[in-house]
Tab-separated table of C-alpha atoms in Angstrom:
chain	number	residue	atom	x	y	z
A	1	MET	CA	-9.227	-8.882	18.653
A	2	SER	CA	-10.866	-7.350	15.588
A	3	ILE	CA	-14.085	-9.351	15.660
A	4	GLN	CA	-17.031	-9.247	18.022
A	5	PRO	CA	-16.908	-12.390	20.189
A	6	ASN	CA	-20.701	-12.848	20.450
A	7	GLN	CA	-21.748	-13.291	16.823
A	8	VAL	CA	-24.239	-15.781	15.402
A	9	ILE	CA	-23.411	-18.036	12.442
A	10	TYR	CA	-26.115	-19.741	10.394
A	11	SER	CA	-24.970	-22.794	8.446
A	12	ILE	CA	-26.576	-23.535	5.063
A	13	PHE	CA	-26.201	-26.739	3.066
A	14	VAL	CA	-27.307	-25.311	-0.294
A	15	ARG	CA	-28.325	-28.671	-1.777
A	16	ASN	CA	-30.766	-29.428	1.040
A	17	PHE	CA	-31.786	-25.915	2.094
A	18	SER	CA	-34.544	-25.766	-0.518
A	19	LYS	CA	-36.289	-28.023	-3.017
A	20	GLU	CA	-34.373	-26.247	-5.781
A	21	GLY	CA	-31.007	-26.724	-4.062
A	22	THR	CA	-29.507	-23.590	-5.622
A	23	PHE	CA	-27.832	-20.327	-4.652
A	24	GLN	CA	-30.783	-18.367	-6.035
A	25	ALA	CA	-33.240	-20.264	-3.839
A	26	VAL	CA	-31.390	-19.097	-0.714
A	27	ILE	CA	-31.795	-15.395	-1.465
A	28	PRO	CA	-35.544	-15.029	-0.620
A	29	GLU	CA	-34.905	-16.528	2.828
A	30	LEU	CA	-32.187	-14.075	3.837
A	31	PRO	CA	-34.471	-11.459	5.483
A	32	ARG	CA	-36.010	-14.215	7.633
A	33	ILE	CA	-32.558	-15.487	8.644
A	34	LYS	CA	-31.379	-11.962	9.426
A	35	LYS	CA	-34.337	-11.517	11.803
A	36	LEU	CA	-33.016	-14.437	13.863
A	37	GLY	CA	-30.101	-12.163	14.770
A	38	VAL	CA	-27.662	-13.872	12.412
A	39	ASP	CA	-24.412	-12.068	11.662
A	40	ILE	CA	-22.713	-14.565	9.343
A	41	ILE	CA	-24.021	-17.012	6.749
A	42	TRP	CA	-21.768	-20.056	6.397
A	43	LEU	CA	-22.233	-21.869	3.100
A	44	MET	CA	-21.146	-25.491	3.233
A	45	PRO	CA	-18.838	-26.465	0.312
A	46	ILE	CA	-19.748	-24.670	-2.904
A	47	HIS	CA	-17.347	-26.493	-5.235
A	48	PRO	CA	-17.947	-29.413	-7.647
A	49	ILE	CA	-18.093	-32.925	-6.176
A	50	GLY	CA	-15.948	-35.775	-7.445
A	51	GLU	CA	-17.424	-38.743	-9.324
A	52	LEU	CA	-14.931	-41.495	-8.478
A	53	ASN	CA	-15.900	-43.513	-5.374
A	54	ARG	CA	-18.781	-41.114	-4.793
A	55	LYS	CA	-20.897	-41.938	-1.754
A	56	GLY	CA	-24.609	-41.997	-2.483
A	57	LYS	CA	-26.103	-40.687	-5.698
A	58	ASP	CA	-25.095	-37.072	-5.294
A	59	GLY	CA	-21.905	-37.353	-3.244
A	60	SER	CA	-20.477	-35.560	-0.245
A	61	PRO	CA	-19.728	-31.848	-0.722
A	62	TYR	CA	-16.545	-32.560	1.249
A	63	ALA	CA	-15.217	-34.733	-1.611
A	64	ASN	CA	-13.995	-31.686	-3.503
A	65	TYR	CA	-13.268	-31.948	-7.226
A	66	ASP	CA	-11.985	-28.430	-7.905
A	67	PHE	CA	-11.131	-25.725	-5.361
A	68	ARG	CA	-11.430	-22.952	-7.944
A	69	THR	CA	-14.841	-23.473	-9.526
A	70	ILE	CA	-18.507	-23.524	-8.524
A	71	ASN	CA	-20.699	-26.626	-8.229
A	72	PRO	CA	-22.890	-26.289	-11.358
A	73	GLU	CA	-25.788	-27.941	-9.519
A	74	TYR	CA	-25.924	-24.834	-7.305
A	75	GLY	CA	-25.640	-22.342	-10.152
A	76	THR	CA	-22.981	-20.241	-11.813
A	77	LEU	CA	-20.273	-17.984	-10.478
A	78	ALA	CA	-22.628	-15.075	-11.230
A	79	ASP	CA	-25.304	-16.772	-9.095
A	80	PHE	CA	-22.794	-17.146	-6.270
A	81	GLU	CA	-21.854	-13.474	-6.558
A	82	ALA	CA	-25.546	-12.548	-6.471
A	83	LEU	CA	-26.007	-14.556	-3.276
A	84	CYS	CA	-22.975	-12.920	-1.658
A	85	ASP	CA	-24.275	-9.489	-2.638
A	86	ALA	CA	-27.711	-10.301	-1.208
A	87	ILE	CA	-26.207	-11.513	2.052
A	88	HIS	CA	-24.257	-8.282	2.360
A	89	LYS	CA	-27.301	-6.164	1.507
A	90	ASN	CA	-29.166	-7.927	4.319
A	91	GLY	CA	-26.492	-6.813	6.776
A	92	MET	CA	-24.701	-10.136	7.136
A	93	LYS	CA	-21.311	-11.537	6.200
A	94	VAL	CA	-20.675	-14.655	4.160
A	95	MET	CA	-18.324	-17.502	5.014
A	96	ILE	CA	-17.548	-20.499	2.813
A	97	ASP	CA	-16.222	-23.941	3.618
A	98	VAL	CA	-12.541	-24.624	2.944
A	99	VAL	CA	-11.753	-28.329	2.655
A	100	TYR	CA	-7.971	-28.435	2.388
A	101	ASN	CA	-7.056	-31.736	4.021
A	102	HIS	CA	-8.154	-33.793	1.030
A	103	THR	CA	-9.832	-33.942	-2.386
A	104	SER	CA	-11.931	-36.455	-4.287
A	105	PRO	CA	-9.870	-39.280	-5.858
A	106	ASP	CA	-10.506	-37.860	-9.354
A	107	SER	CA	-9.962	-34.182	-8.535
A	108	VAL	CA	-8.326	-31.611	-10.768
A	109	LEU	CA	-5.263	-31.710	-8.521
A	110	VAL	CA	-4.959	-35.491	-8.853
A	111	GLN	CA	-4.978	-35.111	-12.617
A	112	GLU	CA	-2.585	-32.160	-12.753
A	113	HIS	CA	-0.355	-32.729	-9.687
A	114	PRO	CA	-0.493	-36.339	-8.460
A	115	GLU	CA	2.756	-35.717	-6.562
A	116	TRP	CA	0.955	-33.377	-4.147
A	117	PHE	CA	-0.842	-36.251	-2.407
A	118	TYR	CA	-0.128	-38.622	0.454
A	119	TYR	CA	1.017	-42.100	-0.588
A	120	ASN	CA	0.873	-45.076	1.745
A	121	GLU	CA	3.496	-47.790	2.158
A	122	GLU	CA	2.039	-49.602	-0.835
A	123	GLY	CA	2.560	-46.534	-3.000
A	124	LYS	CA	-1.155	-45.803	-3.266
A	125	ARG	CA	-3.016	-42.586	-2.593
A	126	GLY	CA	-5.368	-42.715	0.382
A	127	ASN	CA	-5.891	-41.547	3.971
A	128	ARG	CA	-3.271	-41.309	6.703
A	129	VAL	CA	-5.738	-42.590	9.258
A	130	GLY	CA	-9.057	-44.283	8.541
A	131	ASP	CA	-10.433	-45.328	5.203
A	132	TRP	CA	-12.632	-42.651	3.666
A	133	THR	CA	-13.126	-44.096	0.221
A	134	ASP	CA	-14.425	-40.913	-1.408
A	135	ILE	CA	-11.416	-38.745	-0.480
A	136	ILE	CA	-7.607	-38.842	-0.573
A	137	ASP	CA	-5.269	-36.771	1.583
A	138	LEU	CA	-3.054	-33.941	0.392
A	139	ASP	CA	0.604	-33.670	1.420
A	140	TYR	CA	1.634	-30.179	2.562
A	141	GLN	CA	5.335	-30.953	2.403
A	142	HIS	CA	5.097	-29.646	-1.168
A	143	ARG	CA	5.747	-25.922	-1.405
A	144	GLU	CA	3.895	-25.736	-4.710
A	145	LEU	CA	0.729	-27.134	-3.114
A	146	ARG	CA	0.865	-24.509	-0.402
A	147	ASP	CA	1.227	-21.739	-2.969
A	148	TYR	CA	-1.682	-23.102	-5.005
A	149	GLN	CA	-3.964	-23.302	-1.992
A	150	ILE	CA	-3.075	-19.835	-0.772
A	151	GLU	CA	-3.739	-18.428	-4.249
A	152	SER	CA	-7.176	-20.073	-4.121
A	153	LEU	CA	-7.918	-18.581	-0.702
A	154	CYS	CA	-6.929	-15.122	-1.899
A	155	TYR	CA	-9.166	-15.516	-4.955
A	156	TRP	CA	-12.318	-16.394	-2.992
A	157	ALA	CA	-11.569	-13.696	-0.402
A	158	LYS	CA	-12.633	-11.164	-3.018
A	159	TYR	CA	-16.188	-12.448	-2.613
A	160	VAL	CA	-16.483	-13.614	0.993
A	161	ASP	CA	-15.727	-12.438	4.519
A	162	GLY	CA	-14.521	-15.603	6.206
A	163	TYR	CA	-13.585	-19.250	5.977
A	164	ARG	CA	-14.807	-22.262	7.918
A	165	CYS	CA	-11.931	-24.703	7.567
A	166	ASP	CA	-12.814	-28.389	7.569
A	167	VAL	CA	-10.707	-30.659	9.850
A	168	ALA	CA	-8.182	-27.810	9.936
A	169	PRO	CA	-6.044	-29.428	12.704
A	170	LEU	CA	-4.980	-32.109	10.187
A	171	VAL	CA	-3.272	-29.450	8.037
A	172	PRO	CA	0.053	-28.012	9.316
A	173	ILE	CA	-0.502	-24.913	11.440
A	174	ASP	CA	2.315	-23.040	9.712
A	175	PHE	CA	0.326	-23.291	6.462
A	176	TRP	CA	-2.712	-21.676	8.097
A	177	ILE	CA	-0.582	-18.905	9.610
A	178	GLU	CA	0.897	-18.150	6.206
A	179	ALA	CA	-2.483	-18.351	4.496
A	180	ARG	CA	-4.062	-15.983	6.998
A	181	ALA	CA	-1.345	-13.386	6.398
A	182	ALA	CA	-1.802	-13.639	2.625
A	183	VAL	CA	-5.601	-13.288	2.790
A	184	ALA	CA	-5.210	-10.256	5.067
A	185	GLU	CA	-3.510	-8.505	2.160
A	186	VAL	CA	-6.708	-9.002	0.149
A	187	LYS	CA	-9.209	-8.316	2.937
A	188	SER	CA	-8.103	-7.316	6.421
A	189	ASP	CA	-11.459	-7.774	8.179
A	190	PHE	CA	-11.704	-11.544	7.760
A	191	ILE	CA	-12.984	-14.292	10.070
A	192	TRP	CA	-11.294	-17.683	10.385
A	193	LEU	CA	-13.301	-20.563	11.908
A	194	SER	CA	-11.656	-23.938	12.484
A	195	GLU	CA	-13.473	-27.206	12.798
A	196	SER	CA	-11.490	-28.748	15.632
A	197	VAL	CA	-11.367	-32.496	16.269
A	198	GLU	CA	-12.162	-34.661	19.275
A	199	PHE	CA	-9.530	-35.727	21.797
A	200	GLY	CA	-9.677	-39.361	20.765
A	201	PHE	CA	-9.045	-38.561	17.111
A	202	ILE	CA	-6.099	-36.299	17.974
A	203	LYS	CA	-4.511	-39.140	19.955
A	204	THR	CA	-5.089	-41.651	17.153
A	205	LEU	CA	-3.523	-39.333	14.574
A	206	ARG	CA	-0.513	-38.515	16.725
A	207	GLN	CA	0.101	-42.178	17.484
A	208	ALA	CA	0.115	-42.745	13.732
A	209	GLY	CA	2.816	-40.094	13.379
A	210	THR	CA	0.720	-37.581	11.475
A	211	VAL	CA	-0.294	-33.943	12.000
A	212	ALA	CA	-3.002	-33.374	14.607
A	213	HIS	CA	-3.065	-29.966	16.255
A	214	ALA	CA	-4.766	-29.317	19.593
A	215	ASP	CA	-7.139	-26.389	20.011
A	216	ALA	CA	-4.550	-24.326	21.877
A	217	GLU	CA	-2.282	-24.545	18.814
A	218	MET	CA	-5.074	-23.677	16.373
A	219	TYR	CA	-5.666	-20.293	18.002
A	220	GLN	CA	-2.357	-19.182	16.468
A	221	ALA	CA	-4.155	-18.895	13.126
A	222	PHE	CA	-7.890	-18.972	13.852
A	223	ASP	CA	-10.316	-16.577	15.519
A	224	VAL	CA	-12.970	-19.145	16.388
A	225	LEU	CA	-12.901	-22.896	17.003
A	226	TYR	CA	-15.555	-25.561	17.280
A	227	ASP	CA	-16.219	-26.814	20.808
A	228	TYR	CA	-15.447	-30.440	19.956
A	229	ASP	CA	-13.079	-30.486	22.933
A	230	VAL	CA	-16.213	-30.634	25.128
A	231	HIS	CA	-19.025	-31.625	22.773
A	232	TYR	CA	-18.703	-35.334	23.493
A	233	LEU	CA	-19.538	-34.585	27.134
A	234	PHE	CA	-22.673	-32.711	26.044
A	235	HIS	CA	-23.764	-35.777	24.069
A	236	GLY	CA	-22.678	-38.018	26.942
A	237	TYR	CA	-24.920	-36.148	29.359
A	238	LEU	CA	-27.905	-36.396	27.026
A	239	ARG	CA	-27.302	-40.127	26.627
A	240	GLY	CA	-26.732	-40.707	30.331
A	241	THR	CA	-23.064	-41.749	30.138
A	242	ASN	CA	-21.682	-38.822	32.147
A	243	LYS	CA	-22.927	-36.229	34.630
A	244	LEU	CA	-23.887	-32.673	33.768
A	245	SER	CA	-20.998	-31.475	35.934
A	246	ASP	CA	-18.522	-33.400	33.762
A	247	TYR	CA	-19.602	-31.228	30.854
A	248	ILE	CA	-19.908	-27.947	32.741
A	249	ASN	CA	-16.566	-28.291	34.532
A	250	ARG	CA	-14.830	-28.894	31.223
A	251	LEU	CA	-16.423	-25.703	29.898
A	252	ASN	CA	-14.989	-23.850	32.906
A	253	LEU	CA	-11.558	-25.290	32.141
A	254	GLN	CA	-11.571	-23.562	28.752
A	255	GLU	CA	-11.132	-20.256	30.585
A	256	VAL	CA	-7.581	-21.132	31.637
A	257	ILE	CA	-6.208	-23.433	28.922
A	258	TYR	CA	-6.857	-21.164	25.926
A	259	PRO	CA	-5.774	-17.590	25.095
A	260	VAL	CA	-7.579	-14.826	26.940
A	261	ASP	CA	-9.430	-13.848	23.752
A	262	TYR	CA	-10.475	-17.391	22.783
A	263	ILE	CA	-13.828	-17.833	21.039
A	264	LYS	CA	-15.731	-21.086	20.736
A	265	ALA	CA	-18.605	-21.737	18.291
A	266	ARG	CA	-21.330	-23.130	20.558
A	267	ASN	CA	-23.667	-25.516	18.784
A	268	LEU	CA	-26.391	-27.968	19.707
A	269	GLU	CA	-26.324	-29.541	16.256
A	270	ASN	CA	-24.461	-29.402	12.951
A	271	HIS	CA	-24.230	-31.359	9.705
A	272	ASP	CA	-21.997	-34.018	11.302
A	273	ASN	CA	-24.112	-34.634	14.414
A	274	PRO	CA	-27.713	-35.553	15.262
A	275	ARG	CA	-30.344	-32.861	15.366
A	276	ALA	CA	-30.900	-31.301	18.789
A	277	LYS	CA	-34.630	-32.029	18.603
A	278	TYR	CA	-33.853	-35.692	17.937
A	279	LEU	CA	-31.693	-35.837	21.059
A	280	ILE	CA	-33.923	-33.592	23.195
A	281	GLY	CA	-37.505	-34.501	22.397
A	282	ASN	CA	-39.238	-32.316	24.992
A	283	GLU	CA	-39.689	-28.801	23.618
A	284	GLN	CA	-39.281	-27.051	26.973
A	285	ASP	CA	-36.012	-28.892	27.573
A	286	LEU	CA	-34.868	-28.016	24.061
A	287	LEU	CA	-35.622	-24.336	24.656
A	288	GLN	CA	-33.618	-24.472	27.898
A	289	TRP	CA	-30.650	-25.876	25.970
A	290	THR	CA	-31.135	-23.275	23.235
A	291	ALA	CA	-30.988	-20.556	25.885
A	292	PHE	CA	-27.843	-22.139	27.313
A	293	GLN	CA	-26.299	-22.077	23.832
A	294	TYR	CA	-26.909	-18.318	23.673
A	295	PHE	CA	-25.910	-17.583	27.257
A	296	GLU	CA	-22.553	-19.329	26.930
A	297	LYS	CA	-19.453	-17.342	26.138
A	298	GLY	CA	-18.649	-17.186	22.438
A	299	PHE	CA	-20.276	-17.477	19.023
A	300	VAL	CA	-23.560	-19.263	18.421
A	301	LEU	CA	-23.650	-21.737	15.529
A	302	LEU	CA	-27.100	-22.558	14.120
A	303	TYR	CA	-27.787	-25.204	11.480
A	304	ASN	CA	-30.485	-24.668	8.854
A	305	GLY	CA	-33.728	-26.179	10.125
A	306	GLN	CA	-32.875	-25.834	13.800
A	307	GLU	CA	-35.377	-22.999	14.054
A	308	VAL	CA	-38.255	-25.333	13.116
A	309	GLN	CA	-37.100	-28.165	15.384
A	310	GLU	CA	-36.123	-30.414	12.476
A	311	THR	CA	-35.442	-33.935	13.734
A	312	THR	CA	-33.951	-35.482	10.592
A	313	GLU	CA	-30.197	-35.394	10.156
A	314	GLN	CA	-30.010	-34.650	6.422
A	315	THR	CA	-27.619	-36.969	4.604
A	316	LEU	CA	-24.506	-35.494	3.029
A	317	PHE	CA	-24.634	-37.944	0.150
A	318	ASP	CA	-28.024	-37.416	-1.495
A	319	ILE	CA	-30.663	-34.783	-2.061
A	320	ASP	CA	-32.545	-34.639	1.251
A	321	PRO	CA	-34.262	-31.258	1.745
A	322	VAL	CA	-34.925	-29.768	5.166
A	323	ASN	CA	-38.529	-30.246	6.278
A	324	TRP	CA	-39.512	-26.669	7.058
A	325	GLN	CA	-42.782	-27.917	8.583
A	326	ALA	CA	-41.000	-30.347	10.917
A	327	GLY	CA	-42.184	-28.724	14.142
A	328	ARG	CA	-43.218	-25.519	15.816
A	329	ASP	CA	-41.212	-22.549	14.596
A	330	ILE	CA	-39.135	-21.214	17.503
A	331	SER	CA	-37.659	-18.289	15.565
A	332	ALA	CA	-39.228	-15.760	17.952
A	333	GLU	CA	-37.568	-17.430	20.926
A	334	ILE	CA	-34.225	-17.555	19.129
A	335	ARG	CA	-34.491	-13.893	18.162
A	336	HIS	CA	-35.243	-12.925	21.769
A	337	LEU	CA	-32.283	-14.934	23.095
A	338	ASN	CA	-30.068	-13.212	20.540
A	339	ASP	CA	-31.231	-9.812	21.782
A	340	ILE	CA	-30.437	-10.768	25.374
A	341	LYS	CA	-27.002	-12.094	24.442
A	342	LYS	CA	-25.954	-8.996	22.537
A	343	GLN	CA	-27.479	-6.433	24.894
A	344	TYR	CA	-26.723	-7.784	28.349
A	345	ILE	CA	-23.777	-10.217	28.258
A	346	PRO	CA	-20.410	-8.456	28.642
A	347	THR	CA	-17.627	-9.436	26.250
A	348	THR	CA	-14.583	-7.583	27.559
A	349	LEU	CA	-11.366	-9.566	28.007
A	350	THR	CA	-11.566	-9.022	31.772
A	351	THR	CA	-15.073	-10.487	32.064
A	352	ARG	CA	-15.407	-13.172	34.721
A	353	TYR	CA	-17.216	-16.144	33.212
A	354	GLU	CA	-18.265	-19.024	35.434
A	355	LEU	CA	-20.714	-21.910	35.277
A	356	THR	CA	-21.999	-23.744	38.355
A	357	PRO	CA	-23.622	-27.149	37.800
A	358	TYR	CA	-26.265	-28.843	39.959
A	359	ASP	CA	-26.240	-32.538	39.105
A	360	GLU	CA	-29.122	-33.408	41.413
A	361	LEU	CA	-31.333	-30.801	39.717
A	362	ASP	CA	-29.922	-31.087	36.167
A	363	ALA	CA	-29.443	-27.326	36.212
A	364	VAL	CA	-26.691	-24.757	35.770
A	365	VAL	CA	-26.095	-21.157	36.882
A	366	ILE	CA	-24.258	-18.953	34.370
A	367	GLU	CA	-22.368	-15.773	35.252
A	368	HIS	CA	-20.729	-13.071	33.156
A	369	GLN	CA	-19.370	-10.090	35.064
A	370	ASP	CA	-17.140	-7.149	34.248
A	371	LYS	CA	-16.879	-3.676	35.785
A	372	ALA	CA	-19.950	-2.404	33.938
A	373	GLN	CA	-22.299	-5.388	33.689
A	374	HIS	CA	-23.297	-8.441	35.696
A	375	PHE	CA	-25.366	-11.078	33.906
A	376	VAL	CA	-26.796	-14.140	35.656
A	377	ALA	CA	-28.811	-16.924	34.033
A	378	VAL	CA	-30.266	-20.227	35.174
A	379	CYS	CA	-31.094	-23.171	32.909
A	380	SER	CA	-32.934	-26.279	34.080
A	381	PHE	CA	-32.599	-29.137	31.600
A	382	LYS	CA	-35.075	-31.732	32.860
A	383	GLY	CA	-37.915	-29.729	34.382
A	384	LYS	CA	-37.121	-30.568	38.002
A	385	GLU	CA	-38.315	-28.464	40.915
A	386	GLY	CA	-35.825	-26.981	43.330
A	387	PHE	CA	-33.661	-24.005	44.211
A	388	VAL	CA	-30.176	-22.938	43.161
A	389	ASN	CA	-27.800	-20.435	44.725
A	390	VAL	CA	-27.461	-17.248	42.720
A	391	PRO	CA	-25.032	-14.306	43.165
A	392	MET	CA	-27.891	-11.859	43.641
A	393	ALA	CA	-29.071	-9.898	46.654
A	394	ASP	CA	-32.444	-10.852	48.072
A	395	GLY	CA	-35.278	-9.052	46.390
A	396	GLU	CA	-37.451	-8.943	43.282
A	397	TYR	CA	-36.023	-9.068	39.778
A	398	SER	CA	-37.368	-8.876	36.242
A	399	ASP	CA	-36.605	-11.990	34.192
A	400	LEU	CA	-35.206	-10.969	30.803
A	401	VAL	CA	-36.574	-14.121	29.158
A	402	THR	CA	-40.236	-13.761	30.141
A	403	GLY	CA	-40.542	-10.286	31.637
A	404	ASN	CA	-42.013	-11.845	34.787
A	405	LYS	CA	-41.067	-10.755	38.290
A	406	VAL	CA	-39.227	-13.359	40.367
A	407	SER	CA	-37.883	-13.298	43.911
A	408	VAL	CA	-34.527	-14.232	45.382
A	409	HIS	CA	-34.720	-15.317	49.016
A	410	ASN	CA	-31.731	-16.248	51.140
A	411	GLY	CA	-29.627	-16.151	47.978
A	412	LYS	CA	-31.745	-18.818	46.296
A	413	LEU	CA	-33.837	-18.799	43.132
A	414	ALA	CA	-36.517	-21.336	42.214
A	415	LEU	CA	-36.053	-23.248	38.982
A	416	ALA	CA	-38.613	-22.654	36.247
A	417	SER	CA	-39.881	-24.478	33.173
A	418	HIS	CA	-38.070	-21.863	31.069
A	419	ALA	CA	-34.587	-20.391	31.224
A	420	GLN	CA	-34.209	-17.311	33.421
A	421	ALA	CA	-31.826	-14.402	32.891
A	422	PHE	CA	-31.064	-11.214	34.811
A	423	SER	CA	-28.994	-8.077	34.350
A	424	ILE	CA	-27.947	-6.893	37.794
């Protein structure tokens, strides 16, 4: 593996990141974002948005009009280059969104190559499954479409360091494998992140006879995948429809069903899901979950505004700026968790990674262990009192989260109002 498996991605929706909604308005915030411990800035779609069947006044950035130009509302190509340069100067990489399953109904490709699209039984362009009125699906049976898309990817690779690929499992995996090889000729040190899809959607697509790749297949072409294979159980636990152990045990299963070097992008929130603070109103509980996000194996994915406990899920269809005064700024806590993750959690391929849930306490014990390091953490999600078993000898230990001294007695550790972490 050529990439570090413990990096932090920060997602920016340019339109709603600032009142200006431009590339230039992002630049002054980069030093602050870097201090969070961020390694990669992911810019949500930067291309023009279609007009036909547009949702809302401003339209979804995922209804792409032209893969090869810049959304003029964000600025010019020179402005985009300036932002990329600034990101690099601040010691971070830049990733852009690739939306290759579909385009807007009035896109450049519709006008120039209408034959490259999916047509239903009535001979009309549309969606293979569902009815998303502001987009129409592409058809990758056409060799010319594949060549065009790969040329586009190679073009943007001159500016950026990675791609986040929207609903990538709906595009044939052999296309992504070919595209990855072509981009590697332009830039070898490149990161590929796939938005995976939920189990239920995969089943629906397959029953309809269309492409729907499972996560295990996507690792043939991608370095990092979303954790949508388990995310519904995270939401289910918060909403009381499943136990904590249902979620944690599924996380443990990832260790044996994916390649040994698999990486998941762990997120509490993103542009398609409710804000974490909306779901987890108590700040102490939210900080416990934030610690869990960092102490899990894999990448961390932050969404702009998460650091100020934003509760509003910004709409994709209209101008709806992040409220940067939404709540108490927890940047210091995030920065500290980042330091712990990168200093104390081993990332070798032989690392033993195991999570132990306690349903009755709403708590989990996290372990990472290789020959050189042994990291143990405990997160308590509902502030209950009690003790959990920990793989630590009896004695006194310094908690990496608070610096306080805590004791292990008879192999048990008391839960606390904050996450606890130890390097043994």
